Amino acid sequence: MRMYDIIEKKRDGGELSYEEMEFWVNGYVKGEIPDYQVSSLLMAIYFRGLNDEELKNLTLIMANSGEMIDLSEIEGVKVDKHSTRRSWR
């Protein structure tokens, strides 16, 4: 699989598969895919958008790309505020 092909597919309005999304997210996290290629893909996603299936897949892949904390022992509803902090300078 090549990042170039994934960028081109989304640029041309195609739907990205779970495997393609997993390839670029995990490749980027591992430092195997450079910033400029992910930036190009994100620009294509900005202009073309993600359908519901792509959005679901991206959310799951990103959640599984890092360490997860098991909160099942805590009673009640749990809410994840990850990445919602805003920095004021």
mmCIF file of N, CA, C and O in Angstrom:
data_model
loop_
_atom_site.group_PDB
_atom_site.id
_atom_site.type_symbol
_atom_site.label_atom_id
_atom_site.label_comp_id
_atom_site.label_asym_id
_atom_site.label_seq_id
_atom_site.Cartn_x
_atom_site.Cartn_y
_atom_site.Cartn_z
ATOM 1 N N MET A 1 0.853 -1.170 0.000
ATOM 2 C CA MET A 1 0.000 0.000 0.000
ATOM 3 C C MET A 1 0.900 1.234 0.000
ATOM 4 O O MET A 1 1.917 1.269 0.679
ATOM 5 N N ARG A 2 0.491 2.248 -0.768
ATOM 6 C CA ARG A 2 1.277 3.486 -0.846
ATOM 7 C C ARG A 2 0.418 4.678 -0.444
ATOM 8 O O ARG A 2 -0.748 4.778 -0.840
ATOM 9 N N MET A 3 1.010 5.571 0.304
ATOM 10 C CA MET A 3 0.303 6.768 0.752
ATOM 11 C C MET A 3 -0.162 7.590 -0.444
ATOM 12 O O MET A 3 -1.255 8.150 -0.426
ATOM 13 N N TYR A 4 0.650 7.661 -1.476
ATOM 14 C CA TYR A 4 0.296 8.422 -2.672
ATOM 15 C C TYR A 4 -1.056 7.957 -3.229
ATOM 16 O O TYR A 4 -1.893 8.769 -3.611
ATOM 17 N N ASP A 5 -1.270 6.652 -3.285
ATOM 18 C CA ASP A 5 -2.512 6.106 -3.825
ATOM 19 C C ASP A 5 -3.715 6.459 -2.952
ATOM 20 O O ASP A 5 -4.805 6.716 -3.453
ATOM 21 N N ILE A 6 -3.508 6.482 -1.638
ATOM 22 C CA ILE A 6 -4.585 6.835 -0.711
ATOM 23 C C ILE A 6 -4.956 8.303 -0.879
ATOM 24 O O ILE A 6 -6.135 8.662 -0.932
ATOM 25 N N ILE A 7 -3.950 9.168 -0.973
ATOM 26 C CA ILE A 7 -4.191 10.603 -1.180
ATOM 27 C C ILE A 7 -4.942 10.819 -2.482
ATOM 28 O O ILE A 7 -5.938 11.553 -2.532
ATOM 29 N N GLU A 8 -4.484 10.194 -3.546
ATOM 30 C CA GLU A 8 -5.111 10.338 -4.862
ATOM 31 C C GLU A 8 -6.564 9.845 -4.850
ATOM 32 O O GLU A 8 -7.456 10.492 -5.414
ATOM 33 N N LYS A 9 -6.806 8.727 -4.197
ATOM 34 C CA LYS A 9 -8.163 8.174 -4.123
ATOM 35 C C LYS A 9 -9.121 9.153 -3.448
ATOM 36 O O LYS A 9 -10.211 9.412 -3.938
ATOM 37 N N LYS A 10 -8.709 9.708 -2.303
ATOM 38 C CA LYS A 10 -9.584 10.650 -1.584
ATOM 39 C C LYS A 10 -9.703 11.953 -2.362
ATOM 40 O O LYS A 10 -10.780 12.525 -2.455
ATOM 41 N N ARG A 11 -8.620 12.410 -2.948
ATOM 42 C CA ARG A 11 -8.651 13.635 -3.758
ATOM 43 C C ARG A 11 -9.675 13.531 -4.878
ATOM 44 O O ARG A 11 -10.375 14.483 -5.201
ATOM 45 N N ASP A 12 -9.775 12.332 -5.449
ATOM 46 C CA ASP A 12 -10.693 12.101 -6.568
ATOM 47 C C ASP A 12 -12.095 11.705 -6.123
ATOM 48 O O ASP A 12 -12.931 11.332 -6.948
ATOM 49 N N GLY A 13 -12.355 11.776 -4.809
ATOM 50 C CA GLY A 13 -13.708 11.541 -4.302
ATOM 51 C C GLY A 13 -14.010 10.115 -3.899
ATOM 52 O O GLY A 13 -15.157 9.781 -3.626
ATOM 53 N N GLY A 14 -12.990 9.253 -3.828
ATOM 54 C CA GLY A 14 -13.210 7.861 -3.450
ATOM 55 C C GLY A 14 -13.415 7.690 -1.960
ATOM 56 O O GLY A 14 -13.106 8.570 -1.156
ATOM 57 N N GLU A 15 -13.941 6.529 -1.597
ATOM 58 C CA GLU A 15 -14.139 6.173 -0.192
ATOM 59 C C GLU A 15 -12.942 5.356 0.281
ATOM 60 O O GLU A 15 -12.555 4.385 -0.359
ATOM 61 N N LEU A 16 -12.358 5.768 1.401
ATOM 62 C CA LEU A 16 -11.207 5.057 1.942
ATOM 63 C C LEU A 16 -11.674 3.848 2.751
ATOM 64 O O LEU A 16 -12.599 3.937 3.543
ATOM 65 N N SER A 17 -10.982 2.734 2.548
ATOM 66 C CA SER A 17 -11.312 1.512 3.286
ATOM 67 C C SER A 17 -10.735 1.588 4.697
ATOM 68 O O SER A 17 -9.851 2.410 4.989
ATOM 69 N N TYR A 18 -11.209 0.697 5.533
ATOM 70 C CA TYR A 18 -10.673 0.596 6.893
ATOM 71 C C TYR A 18 -9.164 0.355 6.844
ATOM 72 O O TYR A 18 -8.398 0.975 7.576
ATOM 73 N N GLU A 19 -8.741 -0.550 5.963
ATOM 74 C CA GLU A 19 -7.324 -0.901 5.849
ATOM 75 C C GLU A 19 -6.473 0.288 5.411
ATOM 76 O O GLU A 19 -5.363 0.477 5.906
ATOM 77 N N GLU A 20 -6.987 1.090 4.484
ATOM 78 C CA GLU A 20 -6.244 2.275 4.035
ATOM 79 C C GLU A 20 -6.114 3.288 5.161
ATOM 80 O O GLU A 20 -5.038 3.864 5.373
ATOM 81 N N MET A 21 -7.182 3.480 5.905
ATOM 82 C CA MET A 21 -7.134 4.438 7.012
ATOM 83 C C MET A 21 -6.218 3.944 8.126
ATOM 84 O O MET A 21 -5.445 4.709 8.699
ATOM 85 N N GLU A 22 -6.284 2.662 8.392
ATOM 86 C CA GLU A 22 -5.419 2.080 9.406
ATOM 87 C C GLU A 22 -3.947 2.207 9.005
ATOM 88 O O GLU A 22 -3.084 2.507 9.835
ATOM 89 N N PHE A 23 -3.667 2.013 7.724
ATOM 90 C CA PHE A 23 -2.305 2.145 7.200
ATOM 91 C C PHE A 23 -1.742 3.535 7.463
ATOM 92 O O PHE A 23 -0.635 3.683 7.973
ATOM 93 N N TRP A 24 -2.511 4.591 7.123
ATOM 94 C CA TRP A 24 -1.933 5.925 7.278
ATOM 95 C C TRP A 24 -1.915 6.401 8.716
ATOM 96 O O TRP A 24 -0.958 7.052 9.139
ATOM 97 N N VAL A 25 -2.923 6.074 9.512
ATOM 98 C CA VAL A 25 -2.898 6.502 10.919
ATOM 99 C C VAL A 25 -1.751 5.822 11.651
ATOM 100 O O VAL A 25 -0.937 6.478 12.306
ATOM 101 N N ASN A 26 -1.675 4.494 11.539
ATOM 102 C CA ASN A 26 -0.617 3.773 12.250
ATOM 103 C C ASN A 26 0.764 4.100 11.694
ATOM 104 O O ASN A 26 1.731 4.200 12.454
ATOM 105 N N GLY A 27 0.868 4.278 10.384
ATOM 106 C CA GLY A 27 2.144 4.656 9.787
ATOM 107 C C GLY A 27 2.611 6.020 10.268
ATOM 108 O O GLY A 27 3.801 6.230 10.531
ATOM 109 N N TYR A 28 1.685 6.952 10.414
ATOM 110 C CA TYR A 28 2.041 8.283 10.902
ATOM 111 C C TYR A 28 2.458 8.227 12.371
ATOM 112 O O TYR A 28 3.469 8.814 12.762
ATOM 113 N N VAL A 29 1.693 7.496 13.175
ATOM 114 C CA VAL A 29 2.003 7.382 14.603
ATOM 115 C C VAL A 29 3.391 6.763 14.808
ATOM 116 O O VAL A 29 4.129 7.167 15.696
ATOM 117 N N LYS A 30 3.747 5.816 13.977
ATOM 118 C CA LYS A 30 5.054 5.146 14.084
ATOM 119 C C LYS A 30 6.182 5.964 13.468
ATOM 120 O O LYS A 30 7.343 5.574 13.538
ATOM 121 N N GLY A 31 5.865 7.081 12.825
ATOM 122 C CA GLY A 31 6.885 7.917 12.197
ATOM 123 C C GLY A 31 7.313 7.419 10.828
ATOM 124 O O GLY A 31 8.329 7.855 10.303
ATOM 125 N N GLU A 32 6.532 6.526 10.232
ATOM 126 C CA GLU A 32 6.869 5.955 8.930
ATOM 127 C C GLU A 32 6.300 6.762 7.761
ATOM 128 O O GLU A 32 6.736 6.593 6.627
ATOM 129 N N ILE A 33 5.322 7.605 8.035
ATOM 130 C CA ILE A 33 4.709 8.444 7.005
ATOM 131 C C ILE A 33 4.967 9.897 7.382
ATOM 132 O O ILE A 33 4.647 10.318 8.493
ATOM 133 N N PRO A 34 5.552 10.677 6.469
ATOM 134 C CA PRO A 34 5.923 12.061 6.794
ATOM 135 C C PRO A 34 4.718 12.997 6.911
ATOM 136 O O PRO A 34 3.654 12.751 6.341
ATOM 137 N N ASP A 35 4.933 14.080 7.644
ATOM 138 C CA ASP A 35 3.897 15.092 7.866
ATOM 139 C C ASP A 35 3.280 15.594 6.566
ATOM 140 O O ASP A 35 2.068 15.782 6.482
ATOM 141 N N TYR A 36 4.119 15.865 5.558
ATOM 142 C CA TYR A 36 3.596 16.462 4.336
ATOM 143 C C TYR A 36 2.618 15.551 3.614
ATOM 144 O O TYR A 36 1.689 16.035 2.968
ATOM 145 N N GLN A 37 2.792 14.229 3.732
ATOM 146 C CA GLN A 37 1.842 13.322 3.095
ATOM 147 C C GLN A 37 0.521 13.281 3.852
ATOM 148 O O GLN A 37 -0.544 13.279 3.245
ATOM 149 N N VAL A 38 0.587 13.277 5.168
ATOM 150 C CA VAL A 38 -0.642 13.307 5.963
ATOM 151 C C VAL A 38 -1.346 14.643 5.763
ATOM 152 O O VAL A 38 -2.570 14.696 5.649
ATOM 153 N N SER A 39 -0.588 15.722 5.662
ATOM 154 C CA SER A 39 -1.189 17.037 5.399
ATOM 155 C C SER A 39 -1.926 17.049 4.064
ATOM 156 O O SER A 39 -3.026 17.603 3.962
ATOM 157 N N SER A 40 -1.343 16.432 3.064
ATOM 158 C CA SER A 40 -2.000 16.350 1.753
ATOM 159 C C SER A 40 -3.290 15.556 1.839
ATOM 160 O O SER A 40 -4.319 15.937 1.264
ATOM 161 N N LEU A 41 -3.258 14.442 2.573
ATOM 162 C CA LEU A 41 -4.473 13.645 2.736
ATOM 163 C C LEU A 41 -5.533 14.417 3.510
ATOM 164 O O LEU A 41 -6.705 14.417 3.134
ATOM 165 N N LEU A 42 -5.134 15.105 4.560
ATOM 166 C CA LEU A 42 -6.094 15.883 5.347
ATOM 167 C C LEU A 42 -6.715 17.010 4.521
ATOM 168 O O LEU A 42 -7.892 17.339 4.698
ATOM 169 N N MET A 43 -5.948 17.588 3.599
ATOM 170 C CA MET A 43 -6.519 18.600 2.716
ATOM 171 C C MET A 43 -7.567 17.967 1.802
ATOM 172 O O MET A 43 -8.647 18.534 1.594
ATOM 173 N N ALA A 44 -7.266 16.797 1.263
ATOM 174 C CA ALA A 44 -8.233 16.100 0.415
ATOM 175 C C ALA A 44 -9.488 15.755 1.211
ATOM 176 O O ALA A 44 -10.616 15.896 0.715
ATOM 177 N N ILE A 45 -9.308 15.326 2.472
ATOM 178 C CA ILE A 45 -10.452 15.014 3.331
ATOM 179 C C ILE A 45 -11.249 16.280 3.618
ATOM 180 O O ILE A 45 -12.484 16.263 3.620
ATOM 181 N N TYR A 46 -10.578 17.391 3.839
ATOM 182 C CA TYR A 46 -11.271 18.652 4.088
ATOM 183 C C TYR A 46 -12.182 19.018 2.913
ATOM 184 O O TYR A 46 -13.332 19.403 3.093
ATOM 185 N N PHE A 47 -11.667 18.909 1.705
ATOM 186 C CA PHE A 47 -12.442 19.298 0.530
ATOM 187 C C PHE A 47 -13.478 18.250 0.124
ATOM 188 O O PHE A 47 -14.549 18.602 -0.367
ATOM 189 N N ARG A 48 -13.185 16.977 0.312
ATOM 190 C CA ARG A 48 -14.090 15.902 -0.113
ATOM 191 C C ARG A 48 -14.968 15.366 1.013
ATOM 192 O O ARG A 48 -16.007 14.771 0.767
ATOM 193 N N GLY A 49 -14.516 15.555 2.252
ATOM 194 C CA GLY A 49 -15.278 15.073 3.395
ATOM 195 C C GLY A 49 -15.106 13.579 3.621
ATOM 196 O O GLY A 49 -14.484 12.870 2.835
ATOM 197 N N LEU A 50 -15.668 13.121 4.733
ATOM 198 C CA LEU A 50 -15.705 11.707 5.072
ATOM 199 C C LEU A 50 -17.163 11.290 5.194
ATOM 200 O O LEU A 50 -17.966 12.026 5.779
ATOM 201 N N ASN A 51 -17.502 10.120 4.671
ATOM 202 C CA ASN A 51 -18.867 9.637 4.866
ATOM 203 C C ASN A 51 -18.963 9.011 6.260
ATOM 204 O O ASN A 51 -17.977 8.941 7.002
ATOM 205 N N ASP A 52 -20.144 8.576 6.637
ATOM 206 C CA ASP A 52 -20.345 8.051 7.989
ATOM 207 C C ASP A 52 -19.454 6.848 8.288
ATOM 208 O O ASP A 52 -18.917 6.727 9.388
ATOM 209 N N GLU A 53 -19.290 5.959 7.321
ATOM 210 C CA GLU A 53 -18.461 4.766 7.522
ATOM 211 C C GLU A 53 -16.992 5.150 7.707
ATOM 212 O O GLU A 53 -16.309 4.633 8.598
ATOM 213 N N GLU A 54 -16.497 6.080 6.886
ATOM 214 C CA GLU A 54 -15.116 6.529 7.020
ATOM 215 C C GLU A 54 -14.896 7.212 8.365
ATOM 216 O O GLU A 54 -13.870 7.000 9.022
ATOM 217 N N LEU A 55 -15.846 8.025 8.779
ATOM 218 C CA LEU A 55 -15.726 8.730 10.056
ATOM 219 C C LEU A 55 -15.713 7.748 11.222
ATOM 220 O O LEU A 55 -14.901 7.871 12.143
ATOM 221 N N LYS A 56 -16.585 6.744 11.162
ATOM 222 C CA LYS A 56 -16.606 5.708 12.202
ATOM 223 C C LYS A 56 -15.274 4.973 12.239
ATOM 224 O O LYS A 56 -14.684 4.785 13.304
ATOM 225 N N ASN A 57 -14.781 4.565 11.069
ATOM 226 C CA ASN A 57 -13.519 3.831 11.005
ATOM 227 C C ASN A 57 -12.358 4.663 11.522
ATOM 228 O O ASN A 57 -11.523 4.169 12.286
ATOM 229 N N LEU A 58 -12.290 5.926 11.122
ATOM 230 C CA LEU A 58 -11.197 6.785 11.571
ATOM 231 C C LEU A 58 -11.227 6.950 13.091
ATOM 232 O O LEU A 58 -10.191 6.889 13.749
ATOM 233 N N THR A 59 -12.407 7.117 13.652
ATOM 234 C CA THR A 59 -12.538 7.256 15.101
ATOM 235 C C THR A 59 -12.037 6.008 15.820
ATOM 236 O O THR A 59 -11.268 6.098 16.785
ATOM 237 N N LEU A 60 -12.444 4.827 15.341
ATOM 238 C CA LEU A 60 -12.012 3.571 15.963
ATOM 239 C C LEU A 60 -10.500 3.370 15.830
ATOM 240 O O LEU A 60 -9.827 2.975 16.789
ATOM 241 N N ILE A 61 -9.967 3.651 14.654
ATOM 242 C CA ILE A 61 -8.537 3.469 14.408
ATOM 243 C C ILE A 61 -7.716 4.412 15.280
ATOM 244 O O ILE A 61 -6.717 4.018 15.881
ATOM 245 N N MET A 62 -8.150 5.655 15.374
ATOM 246 C CA MET A 62 -7.420 6.617 16.202
ATOM 247 C C MET A 62 -7.501 6.229 17.676
ATOM 248 O O MET A 62 -6.509 6.327 18.401
ATOM 249 N N ALA A 63 -8.660 5.774 18.118
ATOM 250 C CA ALA A 63 -8.802 5.350 19.517
ATOM 251 C C ALA A 63 -7.880 4.178 19.822
ATOM 252 O O ALA A 63 -7.286 4.110 20.901
ATOM 253 N N ASN A 64 -7.741 3.273 18.875
ATOM 254 C CA ASN A 64 -6.912 2.086 19.082
ATOM 255 C C ASN A 64 -5.433 2.328 18.806
ATOM 256 O O ASN A 64 -4.618 1.430 19.015
ATOM 257 N N SER A 65 -5.071 3.520 18.348
ATOM 258 C CA SER A 65 -3.667 3.803 18.019
ATOM 259 C C SER A 65 -2.846 4.181 19.242
ATOM 260 O O SER A 65 -1.630 4.233 19.179
ATOM 261 N N GLY A 66 -3.513 4.428 20.345
ATOM 262 C CA GLY A 66 -2.805 4.832 21.558
ATOM 263 C C GLY A 66 -3.201 3.962 22.736
ATOM 264 O O GLY A 66 -3.904 2.972 22.590
ATOM 265 N N GLU A 67 -2.754 4.362 23.880
ATOM 266 C CA GLU A 67 -3.054 3.618 25.104
ATOM 267 C C GLU A 67 -4.469 3.959 25.563
ATOM 268 O O GLU A 67 -4.874 5.115 25.569
ATOM 269 N N MET A 68 -5.215 2.925 25.954
ATOM 270 C CA MET A 68 -6.580 3.127 26.437
ATOM 271 C C MET A 68 -6.641 2.786 27.920
ATOM 272 O O MET A 68 -6.003 1.833 28.372
ATOM 273 N N ILE A 69 -7.411 3.545 28.658
ATOM 274 C CA ILE A 69 -7.579 3.316 30.089
ATOM 275 C C ILE A 69 -8.907 2.600 30.297
ATOM 276 O O ILE A 69 -9.937 3.011 29.757
ATOM 277 N N ASP A 70 -8.895 1.535 31.088
ATOM 278 C CA ASP A 70 -10.103 0.780 31.389
ATOM 279 C C ASP A 70 -10.811 1.428 32.576
ATOM 280 O O ASP A 70 -10.298 1.427 33.691
ATOM 281 N N LEU A 71 -11.975 1.994 32.316
ATOM 282 C CA LEU A 71 -12.753 2.653 33.363
ATOM 283 C C LEU A 71 -13.960 1.827 33.776
ATOM 284 O O LEU A 71 -14.874 2.334 34.439
ATOM 285 N N SER A 72 -13.991 0.557 33.421
ATOM 286 C CA SER A 72 -15.167 -0.270 33.670
ATOM 287 C C SER A 72 -15.454 -0.475 35.160
ATOM 288 O O SER A 72 -16.590 -0.762 35.525
ATOM 289 N N GLU A 73 -14.458 -0.322 36.013
ATOM 290 C CA GLU A 73 -14.679 -0.498 37.447
ATOM 291 C C GLU A 73 -15.354 0.706 38.089
ATOM 292 O O GLU A 73 -15.846 0.617 39.208
ATOM 293 N N ILE A 74 -15.411 1.812 37.389
ATOM 294 C CA ILE A 74 -16.048 3.022 37.914
ATOM 295 C C ILE A 74 -17.530 2.994 37.541
ATOM 296 O O ILE A 74 -17.878 2.818 36.371
ATOM 297 N N GLU A 75 -18.389 3.162 38.527
ATOM 298 C CA GLU A 75 -19.827 3.151 38.267
ATOM 299 C C GLU A 75 -20.263 4.426 37.547
ATOM 300 O O GLU A 75 -19.620 5.461 37.651
ATOM 301 N N GLY A 76 -21.366 4.315 36.824
ATOM 302 C CA GLY A 76 -21.975 5.473 36.190
ATOM 303 C C GLY A 76 -21.448 5.744 34.792
ATOM 304 O O GLY A 76 -20.664 4.991 34.230
ATOM 305 N N VAL A 77 -21.910 6.871 34.251
ATOM 306 C CA VAL A 77 -21.538 7.283 32.901
ATOM 307 C C VAL A 77 -20.145 7.885 32.915
ATOM 308 O O VAL A 77 -19.790 8.634 33.822
ATOM 309 N N LYS A 78 -19.358 7.530 31.920
ATOM 310 C CA LYS A 78 -18.020 8.102 31.775
ATOM 311 C C LYS A 78 -17.990 8.971 30.531
ATOM 312 O O LYS A 78 -18.593 8.640 29.523
ATOM 313 N N VAL A 79 -17.286 10.084 30.598
ATOM 314 C CA VAL A 79 -17.171 10.997 29.466
ATOM 315 C C VAL A 79 -15.692 11.237 29.213
ATOM 316 O O VAL A 79 -14.933 11.519 30.134
ATOM 317 N N ASP A 80 -15.298 11.127 27.954
ATOM 318 C CA ASP A 80 -13.904 11.337 27.574
ATOM 319 C C ASP A 80 -13.724 12.769 27.081
ATOM 320 O O ASP A 80 -14.361 13.174 26.110
ATOM 321 N N LYS A 81 -12.876 13.528 27.738
ATOM 322 C CA LYS A 81 -12.600 14.901 27.333
ATOM 323 C C LYS A 81 -11.284 15.004 26.585
ATOM 324 O O LYS A 81 -10.754 16.083 26.390
ATOM 325 N N HIS A 82 -10.736 13.893 26.126
ATOM 326 C CA HIS A 82 -9.435 13.899 25.469
ATOM 327 C C HIS A 82 -9.412 14.884 24.298
ATOM 328 O O HIS A 82 -10.327 14.929 23.495
ATOM 329 N N SER A 83 -8.375 15.667 24.232
ATOM 330 C CA SER A 83 -8.126 16.615 23.141
ATOM 331 C C SER A 83 -9.147 17.744 23.062
ATOM 332 O O SER A 83 -9.360 18.319 22.015
ATOM 333 N N THR A 84 -9.794 18.062 24.168
ATOM 334 C CA THR A 84 -10.736 19.178 24.137
ATOM 335 C C THR A 84 -10.194 20.405 24.869
ATOM 336 O O THR A 84 -10.820 21.442 24.866
ATOM 337 N N ARG A 85 -9.032 20.288 25.474
ATOM 338 C CA ARG A 85 -8.442 21.402 26.209
ATOM 339 C C ARG A 85 -7.981 22.475 25.212
ATOM 340 O O ARG A 85 -7.348 22.195 24.223
ATOM 341 N N ARG A 86 -8.307 23.681 25.517
ATOM 342 C CA ARG A 86 -7.876 24.788 24.674
ATOM 343 C C ARG A 86 -6.802 25.585 25.392
ATOM 344 O O ARG A 86 -6.934 25.907 26.551
ATOM 345 N N SER A 87 -5.755 25.888 24.683
ATOM 346 C CA SER A 87 -4.652 26.640 25.271
ATOM 347 C C SER A 87 -4.847 28.124 25.005
ATOM 348 O O SER A 87 -5.017 28.544 23.866
ATOM 349 N N TRP A 88 -4.812 28.936 26.050
ATOM 350 C CA TRP A 88 -4.952 30.392 25.916
ATOM 351 C C TRP A 88 -3.605 31.026 26.191
ATOM 352 O O TRP A 88 -2.973 30.764 27.184
ATOM 353 N N ARG A 89 -3.172 31.872 25.304
ATOM 354 C CA ARG A 89 -1.887 32.544 25.495
ATOM 355 C C ARG A 89 -2.069 34.025 25.410
ATOM 356 O O ARG A 89 -2.800 34.589 24.750
#
